[in-house]
XYZ file of C-alpha atoms in Angstrom:
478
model
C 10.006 -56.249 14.310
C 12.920 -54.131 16.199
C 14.077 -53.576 12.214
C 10.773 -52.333 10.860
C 10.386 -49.884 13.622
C 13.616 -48.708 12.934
C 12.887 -48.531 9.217
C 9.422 -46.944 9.678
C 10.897 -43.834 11.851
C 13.487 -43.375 9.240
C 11.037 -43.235 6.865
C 8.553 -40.965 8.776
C 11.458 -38.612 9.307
C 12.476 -38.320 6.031
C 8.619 -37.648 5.083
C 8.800 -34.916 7.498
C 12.172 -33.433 7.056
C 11.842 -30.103 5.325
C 14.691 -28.257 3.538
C 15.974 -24.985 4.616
C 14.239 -21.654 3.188
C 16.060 -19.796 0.393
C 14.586 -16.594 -0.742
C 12.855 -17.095 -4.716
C 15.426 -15.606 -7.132
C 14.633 -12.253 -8.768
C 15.009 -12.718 -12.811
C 15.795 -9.065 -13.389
C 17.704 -6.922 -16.202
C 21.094 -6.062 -15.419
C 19.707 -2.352 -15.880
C 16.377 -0.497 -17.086
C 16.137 0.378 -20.513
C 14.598 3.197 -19.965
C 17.037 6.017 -18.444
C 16.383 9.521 -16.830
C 19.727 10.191 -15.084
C 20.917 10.902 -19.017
C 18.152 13.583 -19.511
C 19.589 16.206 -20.889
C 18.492 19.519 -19.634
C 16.377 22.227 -20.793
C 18.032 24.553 -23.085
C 16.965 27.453 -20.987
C 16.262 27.796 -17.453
C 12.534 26.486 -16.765
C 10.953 26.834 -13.825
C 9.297 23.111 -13.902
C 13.602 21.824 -13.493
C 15.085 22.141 -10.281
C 18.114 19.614 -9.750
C 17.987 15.967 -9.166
C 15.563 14.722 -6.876
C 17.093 12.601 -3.860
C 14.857 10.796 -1.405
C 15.695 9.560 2.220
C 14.216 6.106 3.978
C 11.205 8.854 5.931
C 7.982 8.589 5.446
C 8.477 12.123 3.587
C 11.974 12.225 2.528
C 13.683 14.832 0.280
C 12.010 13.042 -2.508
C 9.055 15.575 -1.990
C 10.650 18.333 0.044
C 13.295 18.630 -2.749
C 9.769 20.188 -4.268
C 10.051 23.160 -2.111
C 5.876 22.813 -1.455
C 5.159 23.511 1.781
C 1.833 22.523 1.909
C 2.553 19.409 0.085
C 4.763 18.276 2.948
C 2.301 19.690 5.755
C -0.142 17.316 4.026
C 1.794 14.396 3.686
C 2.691 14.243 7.356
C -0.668 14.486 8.184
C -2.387 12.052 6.084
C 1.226 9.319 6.666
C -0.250 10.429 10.758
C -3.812 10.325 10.216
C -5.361 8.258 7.498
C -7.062 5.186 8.133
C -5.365 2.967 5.670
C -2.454 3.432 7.263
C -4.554 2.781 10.489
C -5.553 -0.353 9.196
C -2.340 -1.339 8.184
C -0.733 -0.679 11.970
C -3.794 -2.571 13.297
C -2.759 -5.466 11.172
C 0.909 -5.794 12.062
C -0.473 -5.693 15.773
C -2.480 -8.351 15.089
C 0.375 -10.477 12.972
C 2.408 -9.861 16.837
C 0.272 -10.986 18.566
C 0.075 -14.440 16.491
C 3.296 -14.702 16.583
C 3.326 -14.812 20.251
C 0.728 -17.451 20.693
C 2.824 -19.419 18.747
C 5.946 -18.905 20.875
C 4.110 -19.827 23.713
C 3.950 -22.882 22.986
C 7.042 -23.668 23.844
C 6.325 -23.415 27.520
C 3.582 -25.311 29.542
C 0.350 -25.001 29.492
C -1.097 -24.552 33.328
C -4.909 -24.176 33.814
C -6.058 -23.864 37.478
C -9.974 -25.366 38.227
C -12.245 -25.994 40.725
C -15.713 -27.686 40.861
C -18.991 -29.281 42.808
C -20.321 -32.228 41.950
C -23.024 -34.348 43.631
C -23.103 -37.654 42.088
C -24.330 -41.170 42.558
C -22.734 -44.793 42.085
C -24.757 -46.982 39.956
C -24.878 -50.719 42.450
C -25.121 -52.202 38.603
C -21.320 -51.447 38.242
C -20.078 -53.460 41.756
C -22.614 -56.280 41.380
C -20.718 -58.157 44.241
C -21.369 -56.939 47.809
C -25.072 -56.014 46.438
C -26.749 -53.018 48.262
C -27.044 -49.058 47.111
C -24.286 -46.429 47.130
C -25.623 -43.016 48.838
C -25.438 -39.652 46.928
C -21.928 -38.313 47.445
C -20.591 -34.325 47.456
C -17.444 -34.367 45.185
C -15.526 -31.090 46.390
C -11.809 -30.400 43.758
C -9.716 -28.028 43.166
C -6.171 -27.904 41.803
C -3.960 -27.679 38.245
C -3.462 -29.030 35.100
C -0.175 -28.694 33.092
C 0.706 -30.013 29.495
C 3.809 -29.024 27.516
C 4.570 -30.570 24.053
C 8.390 -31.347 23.528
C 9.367 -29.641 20.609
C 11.454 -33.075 19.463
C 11.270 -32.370 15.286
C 10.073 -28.714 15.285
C 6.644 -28.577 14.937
C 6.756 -24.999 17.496
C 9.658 -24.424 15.658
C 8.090 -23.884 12.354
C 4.935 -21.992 13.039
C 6.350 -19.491 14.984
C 8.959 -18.987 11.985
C 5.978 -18.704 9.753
C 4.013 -16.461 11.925
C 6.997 -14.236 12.277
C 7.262 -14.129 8.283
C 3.715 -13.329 8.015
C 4.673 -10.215 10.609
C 7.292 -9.094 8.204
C 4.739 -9.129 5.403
C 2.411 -7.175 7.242
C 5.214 -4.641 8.003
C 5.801 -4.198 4.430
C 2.040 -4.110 3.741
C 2.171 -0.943 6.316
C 5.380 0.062 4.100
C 3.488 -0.122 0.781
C 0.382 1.427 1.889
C 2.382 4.626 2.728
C 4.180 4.693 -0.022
C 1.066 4.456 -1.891
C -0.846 6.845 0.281
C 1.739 9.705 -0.319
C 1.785 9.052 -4.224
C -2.113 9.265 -4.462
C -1.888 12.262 -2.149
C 0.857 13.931 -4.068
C -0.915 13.420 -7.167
C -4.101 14.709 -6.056
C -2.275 17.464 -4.875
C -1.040 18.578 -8.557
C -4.114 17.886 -10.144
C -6.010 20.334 -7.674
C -3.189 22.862 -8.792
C -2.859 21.915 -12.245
C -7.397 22.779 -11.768
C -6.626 26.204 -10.128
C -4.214 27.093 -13.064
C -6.428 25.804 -15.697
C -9.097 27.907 -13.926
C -6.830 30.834 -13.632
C -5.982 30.288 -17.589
C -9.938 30.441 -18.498
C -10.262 33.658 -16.508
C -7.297 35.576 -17.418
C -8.590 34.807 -21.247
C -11.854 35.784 -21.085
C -10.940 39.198 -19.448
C -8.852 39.646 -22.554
C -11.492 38.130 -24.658
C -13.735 40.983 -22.934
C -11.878 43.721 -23.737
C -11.767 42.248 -27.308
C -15.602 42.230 -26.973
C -15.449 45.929 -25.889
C -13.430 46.807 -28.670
C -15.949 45.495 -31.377
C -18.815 47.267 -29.484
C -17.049 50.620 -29.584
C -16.233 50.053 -33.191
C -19.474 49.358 -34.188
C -20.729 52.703 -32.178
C -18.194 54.504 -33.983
C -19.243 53.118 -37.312
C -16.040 51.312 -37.965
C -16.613 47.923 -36.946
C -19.728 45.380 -38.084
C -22.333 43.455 -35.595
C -21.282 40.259 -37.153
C -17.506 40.875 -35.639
C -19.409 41.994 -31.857
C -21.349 38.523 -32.284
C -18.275 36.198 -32.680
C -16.415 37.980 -30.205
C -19.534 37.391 -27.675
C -19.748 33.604 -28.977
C -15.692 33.182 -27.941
C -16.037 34.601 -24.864
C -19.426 32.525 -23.710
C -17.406 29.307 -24.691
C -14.366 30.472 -22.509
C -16.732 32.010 -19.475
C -18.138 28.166 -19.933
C -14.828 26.362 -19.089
C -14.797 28.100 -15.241
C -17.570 25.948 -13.774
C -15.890 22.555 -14.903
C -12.403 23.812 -13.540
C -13.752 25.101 -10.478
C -15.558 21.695 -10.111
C -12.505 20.130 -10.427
C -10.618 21.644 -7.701
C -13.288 21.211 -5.242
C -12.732 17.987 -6.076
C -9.415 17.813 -5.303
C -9.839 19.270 -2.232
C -12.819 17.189 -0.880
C -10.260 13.942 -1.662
C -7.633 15.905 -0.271
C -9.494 16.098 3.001
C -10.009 12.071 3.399
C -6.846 11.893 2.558
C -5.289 13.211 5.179
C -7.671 11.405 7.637
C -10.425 14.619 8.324
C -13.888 14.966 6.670
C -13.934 16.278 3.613
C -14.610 19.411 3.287
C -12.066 20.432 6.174
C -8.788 21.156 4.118
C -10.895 23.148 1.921
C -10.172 26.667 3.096
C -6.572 25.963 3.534
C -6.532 25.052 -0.417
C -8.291 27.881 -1.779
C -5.881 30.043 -2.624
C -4.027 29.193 -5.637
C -0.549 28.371 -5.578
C 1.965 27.331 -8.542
C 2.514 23.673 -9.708
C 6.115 23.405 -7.719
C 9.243 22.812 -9.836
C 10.220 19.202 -10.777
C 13.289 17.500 -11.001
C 15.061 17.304 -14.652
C 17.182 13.836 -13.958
C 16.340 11.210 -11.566
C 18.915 8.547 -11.012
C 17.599 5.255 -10.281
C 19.239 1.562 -8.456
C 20.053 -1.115 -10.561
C 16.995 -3.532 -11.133
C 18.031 -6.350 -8.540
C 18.487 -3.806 -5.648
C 15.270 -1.503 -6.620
C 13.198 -4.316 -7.033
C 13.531 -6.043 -4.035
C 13.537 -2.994 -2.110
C 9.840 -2.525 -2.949
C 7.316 -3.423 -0.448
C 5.203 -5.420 -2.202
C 7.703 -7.447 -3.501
C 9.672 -8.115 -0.331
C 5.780 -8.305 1.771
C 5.307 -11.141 -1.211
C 8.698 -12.574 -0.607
C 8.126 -12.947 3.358
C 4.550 -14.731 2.485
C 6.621 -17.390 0.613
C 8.955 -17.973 3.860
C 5.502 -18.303 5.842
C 4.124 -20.481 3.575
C 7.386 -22.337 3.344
C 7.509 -22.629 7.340
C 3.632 -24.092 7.512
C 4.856 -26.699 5.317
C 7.043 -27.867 7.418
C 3.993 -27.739 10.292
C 2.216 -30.155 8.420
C 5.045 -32.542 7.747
C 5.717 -32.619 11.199
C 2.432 -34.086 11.719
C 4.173 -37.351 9.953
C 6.038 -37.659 13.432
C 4.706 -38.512 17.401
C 4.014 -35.625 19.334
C 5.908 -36.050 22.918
C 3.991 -34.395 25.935
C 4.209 -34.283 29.647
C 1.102 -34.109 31.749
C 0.595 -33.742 35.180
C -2.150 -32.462 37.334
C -2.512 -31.815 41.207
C -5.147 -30.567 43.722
C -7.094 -31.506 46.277
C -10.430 -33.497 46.728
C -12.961 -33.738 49.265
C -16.621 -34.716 50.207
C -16.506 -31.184 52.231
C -16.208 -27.964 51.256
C -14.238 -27.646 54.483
C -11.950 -30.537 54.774
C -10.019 -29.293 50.887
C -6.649 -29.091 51.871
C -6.604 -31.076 54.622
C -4.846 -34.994 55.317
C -5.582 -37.171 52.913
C -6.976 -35.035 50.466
C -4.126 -34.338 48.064
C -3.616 -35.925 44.708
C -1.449 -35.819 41.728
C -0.321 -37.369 38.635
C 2.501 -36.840 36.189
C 3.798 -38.477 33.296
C 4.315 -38.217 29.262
C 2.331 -39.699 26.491
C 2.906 -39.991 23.299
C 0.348 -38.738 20.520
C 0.763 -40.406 16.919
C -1.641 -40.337 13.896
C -0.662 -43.639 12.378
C -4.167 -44.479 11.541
C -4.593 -40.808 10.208
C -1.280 -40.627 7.858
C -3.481 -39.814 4.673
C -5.353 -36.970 6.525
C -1.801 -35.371 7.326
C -0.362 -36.276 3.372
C -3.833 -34.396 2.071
C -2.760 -31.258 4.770
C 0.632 -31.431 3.364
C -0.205 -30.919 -0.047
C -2.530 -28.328 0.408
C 0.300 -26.503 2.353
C 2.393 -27.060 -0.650
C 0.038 -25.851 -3.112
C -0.510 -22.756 -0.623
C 3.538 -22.300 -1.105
C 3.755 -22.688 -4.849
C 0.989 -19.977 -5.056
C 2.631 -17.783 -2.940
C 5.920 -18.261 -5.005
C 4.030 -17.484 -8.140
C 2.305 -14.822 -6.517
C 6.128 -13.323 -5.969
C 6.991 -13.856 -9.907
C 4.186 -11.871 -10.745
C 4.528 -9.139 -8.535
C 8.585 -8.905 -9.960
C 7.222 -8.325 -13.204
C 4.506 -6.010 -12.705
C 7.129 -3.929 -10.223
C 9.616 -4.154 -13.538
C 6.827 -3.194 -15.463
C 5.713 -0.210 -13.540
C 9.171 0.984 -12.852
C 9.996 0.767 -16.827
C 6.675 2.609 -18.147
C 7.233 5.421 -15.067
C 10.535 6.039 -16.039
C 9.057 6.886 -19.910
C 6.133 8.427 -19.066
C 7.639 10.735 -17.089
C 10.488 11.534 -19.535
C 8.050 11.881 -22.063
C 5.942 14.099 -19.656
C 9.067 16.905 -19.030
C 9.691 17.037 -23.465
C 6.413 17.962 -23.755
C 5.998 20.966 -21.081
C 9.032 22.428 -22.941
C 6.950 22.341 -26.247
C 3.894 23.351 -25.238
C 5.534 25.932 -23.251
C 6.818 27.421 -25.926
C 4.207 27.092 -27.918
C 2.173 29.414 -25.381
C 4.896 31.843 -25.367
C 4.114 32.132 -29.092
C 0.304 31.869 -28.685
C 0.586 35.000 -26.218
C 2.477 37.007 -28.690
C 0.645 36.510 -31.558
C -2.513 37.609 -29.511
C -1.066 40.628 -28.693
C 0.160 41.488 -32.115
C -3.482 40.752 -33.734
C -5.122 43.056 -31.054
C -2.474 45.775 -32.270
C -2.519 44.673 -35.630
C -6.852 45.010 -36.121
C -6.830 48.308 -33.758
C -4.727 49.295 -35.960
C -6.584 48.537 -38.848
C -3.883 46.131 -40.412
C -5.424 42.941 -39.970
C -9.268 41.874 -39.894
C -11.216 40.468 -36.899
C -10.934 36.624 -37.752
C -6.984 37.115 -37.018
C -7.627 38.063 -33.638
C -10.341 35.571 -32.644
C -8.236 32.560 -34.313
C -4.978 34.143 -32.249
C -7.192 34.124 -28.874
C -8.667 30.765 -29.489
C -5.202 29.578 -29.827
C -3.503 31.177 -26.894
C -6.275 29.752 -24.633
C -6.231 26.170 -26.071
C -2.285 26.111 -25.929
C -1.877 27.759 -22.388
C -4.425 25.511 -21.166
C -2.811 22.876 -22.988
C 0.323 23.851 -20.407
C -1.585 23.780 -17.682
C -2.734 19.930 -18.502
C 1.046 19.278 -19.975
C 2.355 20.266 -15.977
C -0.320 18.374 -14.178
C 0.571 15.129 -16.563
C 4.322 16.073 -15.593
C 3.671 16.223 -11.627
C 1.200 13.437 -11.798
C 3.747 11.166 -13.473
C 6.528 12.459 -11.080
C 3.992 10.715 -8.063
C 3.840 7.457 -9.908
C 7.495 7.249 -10.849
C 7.663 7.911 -6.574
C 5.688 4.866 -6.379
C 7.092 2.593 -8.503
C 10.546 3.075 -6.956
C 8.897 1.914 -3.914
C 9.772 5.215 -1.916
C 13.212 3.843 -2.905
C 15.971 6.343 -2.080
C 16.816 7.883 -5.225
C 20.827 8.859 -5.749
């Protein structure tokens, strides 16, 4: 018998040993295919390349003040200050804390101080010998009870390392969410900019397209021009004058987002946005960390990563379940028939001792609560796996895109240079009688579909410069 035990609390031991955490390995590259730190620069100066962007570990680091936008930054640190996600995010690590410390508090004793009245009555049934009635008695008390678990195989132990993990995850939640707050801001920003220039583009072409319009009327007064070339004119003009209300719909927009953004109602940034302001200068290279480092530097990755330690940690809560629980008890007061005699001789009482708590007759509940704990941790694991990739994923198709995004300003860019001159020379060209009136509307059509063209080719530039932010996880950038 003295054998079996001895065998059966090895055994149960073993059941609810656990094995010491290790971090999930991050299958990674050795380096990103795609590159920007090997951009080569414009051929000219442009004024969308400033030099490499570096970011700091702040909230708003040089990453965006490298910009030179003012209001960008003023915005930032108000919505990073303000908005409610990031509200509900601090709310949520408070409430991780505070988890946490229940759990460590059970490492000390539990001490509950009560008091009571009763009035009860002796059944005669229960002391059949001696016969007769028992009269109604007043049952004064007052005193504590205590209880404190023994931490023997680290039950405590284990759930306050997995409530601590789950803290850590809910600090990199807060991490991600302002990371992600400042990208969406940022590229709400350049779209309500990229809006005011495309607006600006619409309206500086169809004053010139007036003028054109003018010309043909005084033409046709002076018996040079035809009502056919006055008609088209109008037509390309109307079509222009009709791409304001969509671009001025499109900033307010912006704006209204802008506003909720930065934690205020929506229409209260408004007036500070009205006035239009360049898209700001990007960055021509961007150096980025190797893989291993940038990847696990992310927040959703290592908020992932500290779910698995959590997870890890409540399985070895449930295994412990395979073992006795040792508590002491104890409890002391006072007890009375009268209110007025508590306290006095003879009224004391106490008791003290440990017991031992063992599911033996339960074992299968606690194997079934096992396994569901280590389902719960192979999720989580394969919950980390597939937030590696996607991070590789998003970090690989930001790095192109916004490569991709800088080559084609420069085109287009110079494609509106030309558009612009070839306007002008068709306006000189049919004033001067050189070249007919289709030249001139097919030259303005173009200069307003390829300058607003550059206008979309610099908001897809800045926009992509916001997610590349993102996928780097805020990561410093060197």
């Amino acid at each position: 018998m003295h054998k079996a035990t001895i065998w059966l609390t090895f055994l149960l031991n073993a059941c609810a040993s656990t094995a010491a955490y290790r971090a999930p390995e991050v299958q990674v590259p050795t380096a990103f295919r795609e590159r920007l730190d090997s951009l080569a620069p414009p051929a000219r100066p442009s004024p969308d390349a400033v030099p490499t962007a570096a970011a700091d570990t702040t909230a708003v680091g040089e990453y965006w003040r490298s910009l030179g936008d003012t209001t960008l930054i003023r915005l930032l640190e108000q919505a990073l200050n303000a908005n409610y996600d990031v509200r509900v995010a601090e709310a949520r690590i408070r409430g991780a804390r505070a988890s946490r410390l229940e759990a460590a508090l059970d490492f000390v004793p539990t001490v509950t101080a009560a008091a009571g009245y009763t009035r009860q009555r002796i059944a005669a049934a229960s002391f059949p010998v001696g016969g007769g009635s028992f009269p109604d008695q007043d049952v004064w008390d007052a005193g504590f009870d205590a209880s404190w678990e023994l931490d023997v195989f680290g039950r405590i132990r284990r759930g306050v390392q997995a409530r601590g993990a789950l803290v850590g995850a809910a600090e990199e939640d807060l991490r991600n969410v302002q990371v992600s707050l400042a990208a969406e801001l940022a590229r709400v920003y350049f779209e309500l900019r990229g809006a005011q220039e495309q607006l600006a583009v619409a309206q500086r072409n169809g004053e010139n397209q007036r003028r054109t319009l003018q010309l043909t009327r005084e033409r046709l007064e002076g018996g040079r021009g035809t009502a056919f070339d006055t008609e088209r004119a109008q037509t390309q003009l109307s079509l222009t004058l009709a791409l304001i209300p969509g671009f001025e719909s499109s900033v307010a927009a912006a704006q209204y987002r802008l506003g909720v953004l930065v934690g205020r109602p929506p229409a209260a940034v408004a007036g500070e946005l009205d006035s239009i302001a360049p898209m700001p200068p990007l960055p021509a290279t961007v150096a980025v960390s190797a893989p291993d480092t940038l990847i696990r530097s992310r927040p959703d990755v290592a908020a992932a990563e500290r779910r698995v330690a959590a997870e890890h940690a409540f399985v070895g809560v449930a295994k412990a379940d395979y073992l006795p629980r040792l508590n002491l008890g104890g409890t002391a007061g006072f007890t009375s028939d009268e209110f007025g005699d508590l306290g006095g001789d003879g009224t004391f009482r106490y008791a003290v001792g440990p017991f031992v708590s063992w599911p033996f007759l339960n074992l299968g509940r606690v194997k079934a609560r096992t396994d569901q704990a280590r389902s719960l941790e192979a999720e989580a694991r394969a919950q980390y796996d597939q937030t590696v990739l996607q991070a590789l994923e998003e970090v690989e198709s930001s790095l192109v895109a916004y490569r991709s995004s800088l080559g084609r300003v420069e085109q287009v860019r110079e494609a509106a240079e030309a558009s612009a001159r070839a306007a002008d020379l068709a306006r000189l060209r049919f004033t001067g009688g050189v070249a007919d009136f289709l030249q001139v509307l097919d030259a303005e059509r173009t200069q307003l579909e390829t300058e607003n063209q550059l206008a979309q080719a610099r908001i897809d530039a800045s926009t992509s410069y916001a997610a590349l932010y993102k996928a780097l996880g805020g990561e410093p950038v060197r």
